[in-house]
mmCIF file of C-alpha atoms and ligand atoms in Angstrom:
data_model
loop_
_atom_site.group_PDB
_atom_site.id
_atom_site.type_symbol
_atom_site.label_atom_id
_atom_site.label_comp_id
_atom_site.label_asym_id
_atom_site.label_seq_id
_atom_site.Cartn_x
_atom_site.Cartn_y
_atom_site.Cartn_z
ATOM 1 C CA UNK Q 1 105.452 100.200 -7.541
ATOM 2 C CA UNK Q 2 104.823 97.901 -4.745
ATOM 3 C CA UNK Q 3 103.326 98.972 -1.408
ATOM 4 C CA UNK Q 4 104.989 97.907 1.418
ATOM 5 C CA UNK Q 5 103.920 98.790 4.965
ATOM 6 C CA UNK Q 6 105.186 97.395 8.369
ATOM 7 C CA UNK Q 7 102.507 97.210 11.362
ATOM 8 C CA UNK Q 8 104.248 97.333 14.655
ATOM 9 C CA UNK Q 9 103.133 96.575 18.003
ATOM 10 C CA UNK Q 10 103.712 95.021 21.036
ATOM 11 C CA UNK Q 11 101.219 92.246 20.527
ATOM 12 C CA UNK Q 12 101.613 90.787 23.325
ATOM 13 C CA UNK Q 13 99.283 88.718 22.600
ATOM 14 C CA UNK Q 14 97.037 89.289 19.141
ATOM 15 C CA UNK Q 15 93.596 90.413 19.858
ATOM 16 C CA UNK Q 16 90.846 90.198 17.218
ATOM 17 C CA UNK Q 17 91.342 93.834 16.914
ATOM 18 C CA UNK Q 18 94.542 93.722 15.863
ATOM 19 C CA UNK Q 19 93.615 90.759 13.302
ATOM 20 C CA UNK Q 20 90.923 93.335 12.190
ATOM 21 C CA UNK Q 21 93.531 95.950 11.305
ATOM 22 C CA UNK Q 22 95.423 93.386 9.744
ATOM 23 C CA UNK Q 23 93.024 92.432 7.622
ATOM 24 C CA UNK Q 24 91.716 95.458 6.504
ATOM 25 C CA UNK Q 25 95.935 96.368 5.676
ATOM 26 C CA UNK Q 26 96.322 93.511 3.618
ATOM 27 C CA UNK Q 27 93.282 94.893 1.010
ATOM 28 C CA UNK Q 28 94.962 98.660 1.861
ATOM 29 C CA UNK Q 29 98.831 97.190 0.804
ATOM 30 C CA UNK Q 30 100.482 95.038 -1.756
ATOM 31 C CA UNK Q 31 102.562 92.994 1.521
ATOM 32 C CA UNK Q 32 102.139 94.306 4.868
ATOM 33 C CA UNK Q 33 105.092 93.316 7.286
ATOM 34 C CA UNK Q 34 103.307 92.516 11.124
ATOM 35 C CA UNK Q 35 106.291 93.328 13.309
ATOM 36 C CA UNK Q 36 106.724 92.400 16.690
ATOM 37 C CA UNK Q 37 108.708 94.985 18.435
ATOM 38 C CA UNK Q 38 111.381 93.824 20.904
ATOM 39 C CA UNK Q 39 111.178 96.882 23.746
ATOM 40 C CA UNK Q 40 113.642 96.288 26.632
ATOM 41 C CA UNK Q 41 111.457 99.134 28.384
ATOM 42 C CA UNK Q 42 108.198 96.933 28.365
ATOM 43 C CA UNK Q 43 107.767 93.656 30.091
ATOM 44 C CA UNK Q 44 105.731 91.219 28.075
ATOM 45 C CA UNK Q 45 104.073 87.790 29.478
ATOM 46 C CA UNK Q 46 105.233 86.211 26.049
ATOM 47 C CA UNK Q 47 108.324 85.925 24.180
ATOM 48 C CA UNK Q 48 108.939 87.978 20.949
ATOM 49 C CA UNK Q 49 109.054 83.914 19.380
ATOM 50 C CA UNK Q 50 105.983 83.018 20.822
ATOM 51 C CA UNK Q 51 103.984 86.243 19.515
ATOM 52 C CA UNK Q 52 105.032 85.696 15.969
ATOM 53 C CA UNK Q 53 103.775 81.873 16.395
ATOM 54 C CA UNK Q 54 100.554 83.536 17.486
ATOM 55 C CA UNK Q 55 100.215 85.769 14.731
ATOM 56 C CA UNK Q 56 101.484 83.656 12.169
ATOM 57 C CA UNK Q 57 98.713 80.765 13.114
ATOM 58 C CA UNK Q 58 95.763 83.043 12.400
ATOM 59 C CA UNK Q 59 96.918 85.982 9.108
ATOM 60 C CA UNK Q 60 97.230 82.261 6.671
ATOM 61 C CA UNK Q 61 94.368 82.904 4.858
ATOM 62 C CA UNK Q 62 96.004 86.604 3.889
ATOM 63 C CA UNK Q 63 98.701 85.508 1.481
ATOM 64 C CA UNK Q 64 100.176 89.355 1.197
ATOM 65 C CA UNK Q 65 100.850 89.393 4.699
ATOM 66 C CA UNK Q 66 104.117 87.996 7.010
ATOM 67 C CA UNK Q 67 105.550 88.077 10.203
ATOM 68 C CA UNK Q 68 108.715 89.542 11.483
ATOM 69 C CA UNK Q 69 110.579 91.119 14.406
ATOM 70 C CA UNK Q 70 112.564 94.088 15.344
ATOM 71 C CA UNK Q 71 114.530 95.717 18.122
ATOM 72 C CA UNK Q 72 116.091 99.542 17.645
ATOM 73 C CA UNK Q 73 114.757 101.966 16.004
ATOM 74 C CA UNK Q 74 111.485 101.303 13.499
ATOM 75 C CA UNK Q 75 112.704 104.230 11.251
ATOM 76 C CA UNK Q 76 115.993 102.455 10.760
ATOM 77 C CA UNK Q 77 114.128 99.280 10.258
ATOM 78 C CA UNK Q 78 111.436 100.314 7.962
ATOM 79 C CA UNK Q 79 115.090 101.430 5.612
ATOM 80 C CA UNK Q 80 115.979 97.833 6.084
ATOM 81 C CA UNK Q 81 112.374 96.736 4.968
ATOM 82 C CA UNK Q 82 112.729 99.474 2.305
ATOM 83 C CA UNK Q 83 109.580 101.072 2.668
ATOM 84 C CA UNK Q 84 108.438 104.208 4.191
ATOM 85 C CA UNK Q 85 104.818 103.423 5.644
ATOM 86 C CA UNK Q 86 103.764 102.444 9.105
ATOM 87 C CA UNK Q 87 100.302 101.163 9.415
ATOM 88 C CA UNK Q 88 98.792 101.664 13.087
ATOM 89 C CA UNK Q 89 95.416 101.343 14.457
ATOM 90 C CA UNK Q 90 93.023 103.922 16.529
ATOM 91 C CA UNK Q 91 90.555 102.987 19.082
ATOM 92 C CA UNK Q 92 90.148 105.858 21.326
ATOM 93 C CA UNK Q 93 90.932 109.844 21.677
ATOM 94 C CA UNK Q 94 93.897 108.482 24.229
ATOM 95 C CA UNK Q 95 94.977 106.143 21.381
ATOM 96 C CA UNK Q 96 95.502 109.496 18.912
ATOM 97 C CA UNK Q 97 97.460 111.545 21.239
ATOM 98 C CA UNK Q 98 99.586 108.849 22.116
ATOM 99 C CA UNK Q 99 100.220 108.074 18.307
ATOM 100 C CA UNK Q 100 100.012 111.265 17.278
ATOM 101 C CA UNK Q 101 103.263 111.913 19.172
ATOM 102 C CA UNK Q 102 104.994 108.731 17.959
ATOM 103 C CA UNK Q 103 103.749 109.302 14.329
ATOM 104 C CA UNK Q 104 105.717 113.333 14.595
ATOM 105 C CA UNK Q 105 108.779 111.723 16.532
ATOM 106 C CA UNK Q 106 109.295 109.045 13.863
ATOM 107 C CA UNK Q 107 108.763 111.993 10.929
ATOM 108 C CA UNK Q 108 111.314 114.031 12.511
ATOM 109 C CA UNK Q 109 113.680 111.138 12.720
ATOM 110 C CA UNK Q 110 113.056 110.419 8.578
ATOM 111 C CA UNK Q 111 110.860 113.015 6.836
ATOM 112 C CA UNK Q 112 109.949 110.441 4.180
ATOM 113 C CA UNK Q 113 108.145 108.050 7.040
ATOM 114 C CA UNK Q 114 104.443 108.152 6.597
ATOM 115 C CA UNK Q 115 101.932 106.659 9.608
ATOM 116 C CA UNK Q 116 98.417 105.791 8.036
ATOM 117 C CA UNK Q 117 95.997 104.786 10.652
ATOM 118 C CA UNK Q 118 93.049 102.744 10.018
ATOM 119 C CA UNK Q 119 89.836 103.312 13.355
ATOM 120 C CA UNK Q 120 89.509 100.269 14.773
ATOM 121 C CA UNK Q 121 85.674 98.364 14.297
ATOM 122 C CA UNK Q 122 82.691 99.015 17.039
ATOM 123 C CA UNK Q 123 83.054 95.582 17.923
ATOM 124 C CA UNK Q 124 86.951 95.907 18.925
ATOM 125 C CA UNK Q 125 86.940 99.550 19.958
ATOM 126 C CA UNK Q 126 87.433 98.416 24.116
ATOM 127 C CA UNK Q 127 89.971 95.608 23.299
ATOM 128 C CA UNK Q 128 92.918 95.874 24.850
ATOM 129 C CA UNK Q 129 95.988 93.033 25.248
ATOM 130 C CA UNK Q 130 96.221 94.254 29.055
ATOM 131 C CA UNK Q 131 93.026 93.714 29.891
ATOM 132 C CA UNK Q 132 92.851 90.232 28.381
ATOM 133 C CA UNK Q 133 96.006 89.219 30.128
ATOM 134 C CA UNK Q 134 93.975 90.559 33.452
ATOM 135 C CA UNK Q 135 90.536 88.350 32.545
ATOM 136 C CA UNK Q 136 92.728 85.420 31.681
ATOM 137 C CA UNK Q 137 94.852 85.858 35.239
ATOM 138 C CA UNK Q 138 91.610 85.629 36.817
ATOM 139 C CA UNK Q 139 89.571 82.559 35.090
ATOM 140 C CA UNK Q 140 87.749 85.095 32.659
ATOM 141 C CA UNK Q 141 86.746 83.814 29.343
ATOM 142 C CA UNK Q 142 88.142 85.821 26.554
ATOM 143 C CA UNK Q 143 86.795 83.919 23.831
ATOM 144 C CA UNK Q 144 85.123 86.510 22.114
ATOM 145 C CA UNK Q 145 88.703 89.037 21.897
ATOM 146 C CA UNK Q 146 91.080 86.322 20.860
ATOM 147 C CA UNK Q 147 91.387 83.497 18.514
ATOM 148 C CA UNK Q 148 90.439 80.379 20.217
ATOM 149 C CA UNK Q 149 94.561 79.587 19.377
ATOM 150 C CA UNK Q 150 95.443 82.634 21.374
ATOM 151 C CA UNK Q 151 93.345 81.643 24.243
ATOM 152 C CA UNK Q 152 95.361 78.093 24.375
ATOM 153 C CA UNK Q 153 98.361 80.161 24.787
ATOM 154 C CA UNK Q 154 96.857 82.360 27.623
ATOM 155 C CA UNK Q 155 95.450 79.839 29.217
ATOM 156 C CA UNK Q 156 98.938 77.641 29.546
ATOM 157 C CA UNK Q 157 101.146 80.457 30.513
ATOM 158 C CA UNK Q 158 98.809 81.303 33.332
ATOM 159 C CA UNK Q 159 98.667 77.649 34.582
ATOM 160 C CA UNK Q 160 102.461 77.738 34.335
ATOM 161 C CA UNK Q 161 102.534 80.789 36.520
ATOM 162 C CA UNK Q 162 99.880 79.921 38.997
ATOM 163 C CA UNK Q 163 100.490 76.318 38.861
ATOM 164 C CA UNK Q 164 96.892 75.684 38.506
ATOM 165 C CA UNK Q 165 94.794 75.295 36.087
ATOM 166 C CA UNK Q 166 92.713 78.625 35.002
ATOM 167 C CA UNK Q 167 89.892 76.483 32.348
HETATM 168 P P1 LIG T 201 102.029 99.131 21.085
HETATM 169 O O1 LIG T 201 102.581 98.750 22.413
HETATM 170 O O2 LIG T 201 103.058 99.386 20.042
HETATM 171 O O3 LIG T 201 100.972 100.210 21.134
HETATM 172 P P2 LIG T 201 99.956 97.163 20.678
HETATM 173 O O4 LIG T 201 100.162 95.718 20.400
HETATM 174 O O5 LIG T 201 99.252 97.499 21.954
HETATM 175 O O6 LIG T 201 101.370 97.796 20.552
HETATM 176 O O7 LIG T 201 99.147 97.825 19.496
HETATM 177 C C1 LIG T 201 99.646 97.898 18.196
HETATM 178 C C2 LIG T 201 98.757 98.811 17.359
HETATM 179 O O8 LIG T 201 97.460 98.220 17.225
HETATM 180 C C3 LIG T 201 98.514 100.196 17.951
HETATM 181 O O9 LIG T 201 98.433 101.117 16.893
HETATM 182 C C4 LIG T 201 97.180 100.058 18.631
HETATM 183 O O10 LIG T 201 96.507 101.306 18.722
HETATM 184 C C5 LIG T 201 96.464 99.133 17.656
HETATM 185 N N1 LIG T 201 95.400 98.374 18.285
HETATM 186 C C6 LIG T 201 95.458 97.661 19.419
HETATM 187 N N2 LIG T 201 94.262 97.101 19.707
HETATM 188 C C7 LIG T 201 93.425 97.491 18.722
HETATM 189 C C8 LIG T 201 92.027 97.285 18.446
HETATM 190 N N3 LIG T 201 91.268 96.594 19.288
HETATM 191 N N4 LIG T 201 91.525 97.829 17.326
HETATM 192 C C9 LIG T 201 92.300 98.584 16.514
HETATM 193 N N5 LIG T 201 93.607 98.828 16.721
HETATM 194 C C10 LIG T 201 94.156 98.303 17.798
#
């Protein structure tokens, strides 16, 4: 039987420590489905479109492992996905509470929906998408959290917005 799982997230954008869970997925699963979720409750700097372009540019060298969005409910899309594992990734005790309570609200909605959480590496522990948006905003370099690709991207949307340039 082939194991599926879907990793959802915001992404928004792809930090080394989310490559790092993906990576360590794709030896965990057979294919492992990187979703970006489209949340109407959270305001992202980039588009669903242009998150998948960032992912997609740096998982190539993992040939079990795609990109794909959703919107609605993950439980109904995992059906649609036909698979019943979530994949999710732990930094802090914060982090567990606050998936601890998504991982129970998504069994109760489907019984059969497992979460399996991988703790993220040392060296990614502190990484957070916010505060990368935040350096970037303010002329930090974030070389060492994000693929140099990723840091292209930052780096234009923030000259866009300030109408300067932030290298
Ligand atoms: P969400 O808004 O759904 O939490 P994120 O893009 O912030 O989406 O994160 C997606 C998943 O990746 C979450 O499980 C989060 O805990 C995990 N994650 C984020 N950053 C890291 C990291 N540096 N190391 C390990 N896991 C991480």
């Amino acid at each position: 039987m082939m194991r599926i799982a879907v990793y959802p997230g915001t992404f928004d954008p792809v930090t080394n420590g989310h490559l790092d869970v993906i990576k360590r997925g794709s030896l965990i699963f057979d294919r492992l489905i990187v979703s970006v979720g489209c949340n109407p409750f959270k305001e992202a700097l980039f588009s669903v479109q242009e998150r998948m372009e960032m992912i997609q540019e740096n998982i190539g060298h993992l040939g079990n492992v795609e990109v794909d969005c959703f919107s609605g409910m993950l439980v109904d899309y995992l059906k649609n996905k036909q698979t019943n594992v979530i994949l999710r990734g732990i930094r802090t005790v914060s982090d567990f509470e606050y998936e601890l309570q998504r991982a129970l609200t998504n069994r109760v909605l489907n019984k059969e929906v497992e979460t399996v959480f991988v703790m993220a590496s040392e060296q990614y522990s502190f990484l957070n998408s916010t505060l990368i948006r935040e350096a970037v905003s303010l002329g930090g370099d974030v070389s060492h959290f994000v693929p140099p690709d990723v840091e292209r991207y930052l780096k234009q949307k923030f000259m866009h917005v300030y109408g300067k340039k932030s290298e």
